Coordinates of C-alpha atoms in Angstrom, one line a residue:
Chain A
M19 CA 4.1 -125.1 -82.3
A20 CA 3.5 -128.1 -79.9
K21 CA 3.2 -131.4 -81.0
K22 CA -0.4 -132.7 -81.6
I23 CA -1.2 -135.5 -79.5
L24 CA -4.1 -137.9 -79.5
S25 CA -4.3 -139.7 -76.0
I26 CA -6.4 -143.0 -76.2
I27 CA -8.1 -144.1 -73.0
E28 CA -9.5 -147.4 -73.0
S29 CA -8.7 -148.9 -69.5
A30 CA -12.0 -147.2 -67.7
Y31 CA -12.7 -147.1 -63.9
R32 CA -9.0 -147.7 -62.9
A33 CA -7.0 -145.8 -60.1
T34 CA -10.2 -143.5 -59.5
L35 CA -9.4 -143.5 -55.9
E36 CA -6.1 -141.8 -56.7
E37 CA -7.0 -138.6 -57.9
Q38 CA -10.7 -138.9 -57.0
D39 CA -11.1 -139.0 -61.0
D40 CA -9.6 -140.8 -63.9
T41 CA -6.1 -140.4 -63.7
I42 CA -5.4 -140.0 -67.4
V43 CA -8.1 -137.6 -67.6
W44 CA -6.5 -135.8 -64.8
L45 CA -3.0 -136.0 -66.8
T46 CA -4.7 -134.5 -69.8
H47 CA -6.1 -131.6 -68.0
A48 CA -2.5 -130.8 -66.6
L49 CA -0.7 -131.5 -69.9
K50 CA -3.3 -128.7 -71.4
G51 CA -2.6 -126.5 -68.9
A52 CA 1.3 -126.7 -69.3
G53 CA 0.5 -125.8 -73.0
A54 CA 0.4 -129.2 -74.7
S55 CA -1.9 -129.8 -77.9
V56 CA -3.7 -132.5 -76.7
D57 CA -6.9 -134.4 -77.8
V58 CA -8.9 -137.5 -76.2
L59 CA -10.2 -140.4 -77.7
L60 CA -12.3 -142.5 -75.6
R61 CA -12.9 -146.4 -76.8
G62 CA -13.8 -149.4 -75.2
N63 CA -15.4 -149.3 -71.7
A64 CA -14.0 -145.9 -71.2
V65 CA -16.9 -144.6 -73.5
N66 CA -19.0 -144.6 -70.4
Y67 CA -16.9 -141.8 -69.2
A68 CA -18.9 -139.7 -71.5
V69 CA -22.3 -140.8 -70.1
K70 CA -23.6 -137.9 -67.9
G71 CA -25.1 -138.0 -64.5
Q72 CA -22.8 -140.8 -63.1
D73 CA -22.9 -140.7 -59.4
A74 CA -20.2 -142.5 -57.6
S75 CA -20.6 -140.9 -54.1
G76 CA -21.3 -143.1 -51.2
L77 CA -17.9 -144.8 -50.6
A78 CA -17.0 -145.2 -47.0
F79 CA -15.0 -147.7 -44.9
G80 CA -15.5 -147.6 -41.1
D81 CA -16.1 -143.9 -40.5
K82 CA -14.2 -142.6 -43.2
R83 CA -15.9 -141.2 -46.2
Q84 CA -15.0 -140.1 -49.4
T85 CA -16.5 -136.5 -49.5
Q86 CA -15.1 -135.9 -53.1
P87 CA -16.1 -138.9 -55.3
P88 CA -15.0 -139.2 -58.8
R89 CA -17.2 -137.1 -61.2
I90 CA -15.5 -138.2 -64.5
D91 CA -18.2 -137.1 -66.8
E92 CA -17.9 -133.5 -65.5
D93 CA -14.0 -133.8 -65.8
V94 CA -14.4 -134.9 -69.5
A95 CA -16.8 -132.2 -70.1
K96 CA -14.5 -129.6 -68.9
L97 CA -11.8 -130.8 -71.3
T98 CA -14.0 -129.8 -74.0
T99 CA -14.3 -126.2 -72.7
K100 CA -10.5 -126.1 -72.8
S101 CA -10.2 -126.6 -76.5
V102 CA -9.5 -130.5 -76.1
R103 CA -11.5 -132.5 -78.6
V104 CA -13.1 -135.5 -77.1
Y105 CA -13.7 -138.2 -79.5
V106 CA -15.8 -141.4 -78.8
V107 CA -15.8 -144.3 -81.0
E108 CA -19.4 -144.7 -82.1
E109 CA -19.5 -148.5 -82.5
D110 CA -18.2 -148.9 -78.7
V111 CA -21.0 -146.4 -77.6
T112 CA -23.7 -148.3 -79.4
D113 CA -22.1 -152.0 -78.4
R114 CA -22.7 -150.9 -74.8
G115 CA -26.5 -149.7 -75.3
I116 CA -25.7 -146.2 -74.7
E117 CA -27.9 -143.7 -76.5
G118 CA -26.8 -140.6 -77.9
R119 CA -29.0 -138.2 -75.6
E120 CA -27.1 -139.9 -72.6
L121 CA -23.9 -138.4 -73.6
I122 CA -22.3 -135.1 -72.5
A123 CA -22.2 -132.1 -75.1
G124 CA -19.4 -131.4 -77.1
L125 CA -18.2 -134.8 -78.0
S126 CA -17.0 -135.7 -81.6
A127 CA -18.2 -139.3 -82.8
V128 CA -15.7 -141.3 -85.0
S129 CA -16.3 -144.7 -86.2
R130 CA -13.9 -147.5 -85.9
T131 CA -13.0 -147.4 -89.9
G132 CA -12.6 -143.6 -89.6
L133 CA -9.6 -144.3 -86.6
S134 CA -6.6 -144.5 -88.9
K135 CA -7.7 -141.5 -90.8
L136 CA -8.1 -139.7 -87.4
F137 CA -4.6 -140.8 -86.2
A138 CA -2.9 -139.4 -89.2
E139 CA -3.8 -136.0 -88.0
Y140 CA -1.5 -136.2 -84.9
D141 CA 2.1 -136.3 -84.5
Q142 CA 1.8 -138.8 -81.5
V143 CA -0.9 -141.4 -80.6
W144 CA -0.8 -142.5 -76.9
H145 CA -2.7 -145.4 -75.8
W146 CA -3.5 -145.5 -72.0
Chain B
M5 CA 21.8 -140.8 -85.7
A6 CA 21.0 -140.7 -82.0
K7 CA 17.7 -139.8 -81.2
T8 CA 15.6 -138.7 -78.0
L9 CA 12.8 -140.9 -76.8
T10 CA 10.4 -140.7 -74.0
F11 CA 8.5 -143.5 -72.0
A12 CA 5.8 -142.9 -69.8
L13 CA 5.5 -145.7 -67.2
M14 CA 2.8 -146.8 -64.9
D15 CA 3.2 -150.0 -63.5
P16 CA 4.2 -150.8 -60.4
P17 CA 7.3 -153.2 -59.9
Y18 CA 6.9 -157.1 -60.1
E19 CA 3.1 -157.2 -61.0
D20 CA 3.5 -157.6 -64.8
A21 CA 5.9 -158.1 -67.3
R22 CA 5.3 -154.6 -69.0
S23 CA 7.8 -153.0 -66.6
T24 CA 10.6 -155.4 -67.5
T25 CA 9.6 -154.9 -71.1
A26 CA 10.0 -151.2 -70.5
L27 CA 13.5 -151.7 -69.0
R28 CA 14.4 -153.9 -71.9
L29 CA 13.4 -151.1 -74.3
I30 CA 15.3 -148.4 -72.4
D31 CA 18.2 -150.5 -72.0
L32 CA 18.5 -151.1 -75.8
A33 CA 18.0 -147.3 -76.6
L34 CA 20.9 -146.3 -74.2
R35 CA 23.3 -148.9 -75.5
R36 CA 22.5 -147.7 -78.9
G37 CA 23.6 -144.2 -78.0
H38 CA 19.9 -142.7 -77.9
S39 CA 19.0 -140.4 -75.1
V40 CA 16.0 -141.6 -72.9
N41 CA 13.3 -139.5 -70.9
V42 CA 11.3 -141.5 -68.3
F43 CA 8.1 -139.9 -66.6
A44 CA 7.2 -142.5 -64.0
Y45 CA 3.5 -142.2 -63.3
E46 CA 1.2 -143.9 -60.7
G47 CA 2.8 -147.3 -59.2
A48 CA 5.8 -146.8 -61.6
V49 CA 7.3 -144.4 -59.1
Y50 CA 8.0 -147.4 -56.8
L51 CA 10.2 -148.8 -59.6
P52 CA 13.3 -147.2 -58.1
F53 CA 12.1 -147.1 -54.3
A54 CA 15.4 -147.0 -52.2
K55 CA 14.1 -149.3 -49.6
Q56 CA 13.7 -152.4 -51.7
A57 CA 15.4 -155.2 -50.2
P58 CA 16.6 -158.7 -51.6
H59 CA 15.9 -161.6 -49.5
P60 CA 17.1 -164.9 -49.0
N61 CA 15.0 -167.8 -50.9
A62 CA 14.2 -171.0 -48.8
V63 CA 12.3 -172.5 -51.6
H64 CA 15.8 -172.2 -54.0
G65 CA 18.0 -173.1 -51.0
R66 CA 19.9 -169.9 -51.2
D67 CA 20.8 -167.2 -49.0
V68 CA 20.6 -163.5 -49.9
E69 CA 23.9 -163.6 -51.4
Q70 CA 23.5 -166.6 -53.4
E71 CA 19.9 -165.7 -54.6
D72 CA 21.5 -162.5 -55.8
H73 CA 18.1 -161.0 -56.8
P74 CA 18.4 -157.6 -58.4
N75 CA 15.3 -155.5 -57.2
P76 CA 14.2 -153.0 -59.9
K77 CA 16.2 -149.9 -58.2
N78 CA 19.4 -151.9 -59.0
W79 CA 18.3 -152.3 -62.6
I80 CA 17.3 -148.5 -62.8
A81 CA 20.6 -147.7 -61.2
A82 CA 22.6 -149.8 -63.6
L83 CA 20.6 -148.2 -66.6
L84 CA 21.6 -144.6 -65.0
A85 CA 25.2 -146.0 -64.8
L86 CA 24.9 -147.0 -68.4
A87 CA 23.9 -143.6 -69.6
R88 CA 26.7 -142.4 -68.0
Q89 CA 29.3 -144.6 -69.4
N90 CA 28.3 -144.3 -73.2
G91 CA 27.7 -140.7 -72.9
S92 CA 24.0 -140.7 -73.4
K93 CA 21.3 -139.8 -71.3
L94 CA 18.6 -141.2 -69.1
D95 CA 16.4 -138.3 -67.5
W96 CA 14.3 -140.0 -65.2
V97 CA 11.3 -137.9 -63.6
Q98 CA 9.0 -139.1 -60.7
C99 CA 5.6 -137.5 -60.9
G100 CA 5.6 -136.0 -57.5
L101 CA 1.9 -136.2 -56.5
C102 CA 2.3 -140.0 -57.3
V103 CA 5.3 -140.0 -54.8
D104 CA 3.3 -138.2 -52.2
E105 CA 0.5 -140.5 -52.4
R106 CA 2.3 -143.5 -52.1
G107 CA 4.8 -142.4 -49.6
A108 CA 7.5 -143.3 -52.1
A109 CA 9.9 -140.0 -51.8
E110 CA 12.9 -142.3 -50.8
A111 CA 14.2 -143.1 -54.5
I112 CA 17.7 -143.9 -55.5
E113 CA 20.0 -141.2 -56.4
G114 CA 19.9 -139.7 -60.0
L115 CA 16.4 -139.2 -60.5
R116 CA 14.4 -135.9 -59.9
R117 CA 10.6 -135.2 -58.7
G118 CA 8.6 -133.6 -61.6
S119 CA 5.0 -132.7 -62.9
P120 CA 3.1 -133.4 -66.1
A121 CA 4.5 -130.4 -67.3
D122 CA 8.0 -132.3 -67.3
L123 CA 6.3 -134.9 -69.5
F124 CA 5.1 -132.1 -71.7
K125 CA 8.9 -130.9 -72.2
F126 CA 9.9 -134.3 -72.5
V127 CA 7.3 -135.0 -75.3
E128 CA 8.4 -131.6 -77.1
E129 CA 12.0 -132.5 -77.0
S130 CA 11.7 -136.1 -78.2
D131 CA 11.4 -138.0 -81.6
N132 CA 8.9 -140.3 -80.1
T133 CA 6.9 -141.1 -77.1
L134 CA 5.8 -144.6 -75.8
V135 CA 3.1 -144.8 -73.2
I136 CA 3.2 -148.3 -71.2
P137 CA 0.2 -148.1 -69.4
T138 CA -1.3 -150.1 -66.7
R139 CA -4.1 -152.5 -68.0

């Protein structure tokens, strides 16, 4: 049985030009496709990844336009359809004034005080 | 007892101390006889870029030989040699898509191109994994 991995994403909106999404969300999709047992915890500014309806379109320099802008909320939502549990730290959501109705479906909220218990459920915890 | 450790690296050369810290940890693990896997992701694929070149340093008043500045590729080549010398293993995989996006295909000998599937395999065969991410 594959090791259980919890991948914590904290650094948000970096390198989104590379894969035209978040590179760790992308990596999580790839690992899941390879057979990994991996879940995701969004914390800090990365909780904003779970806000639905984000629009990063319109980037252009000179006459070169980005035609496939990042759709990170959709990429995160797709994880939940692949049996990847996506947790959000509820205080980090609240601290940023994000309402629950603004979030994509299928998330699991976890409190800061509940993190250690959550970590104990995994063989490895990665922090990006 | 020898263990197998996996490192996931993301930072490009020189920009911060995390890459140096990673190389220190890898060096220490190899010296203690542990096997090490490295998955170089994003900018870390430039750590072993073959076209890195030393230069003289006019501020120091030294020519290129006197300056004797090891580029990261030299450190990594030395780590590969260390693994061979002491019978441990250093398996360094370059994320292929990251390489392509950066034009970083010209790496030193002894590495290989791979994908997240290699990271998954590394994780499964390792005693633990350390992610050293970009911040």
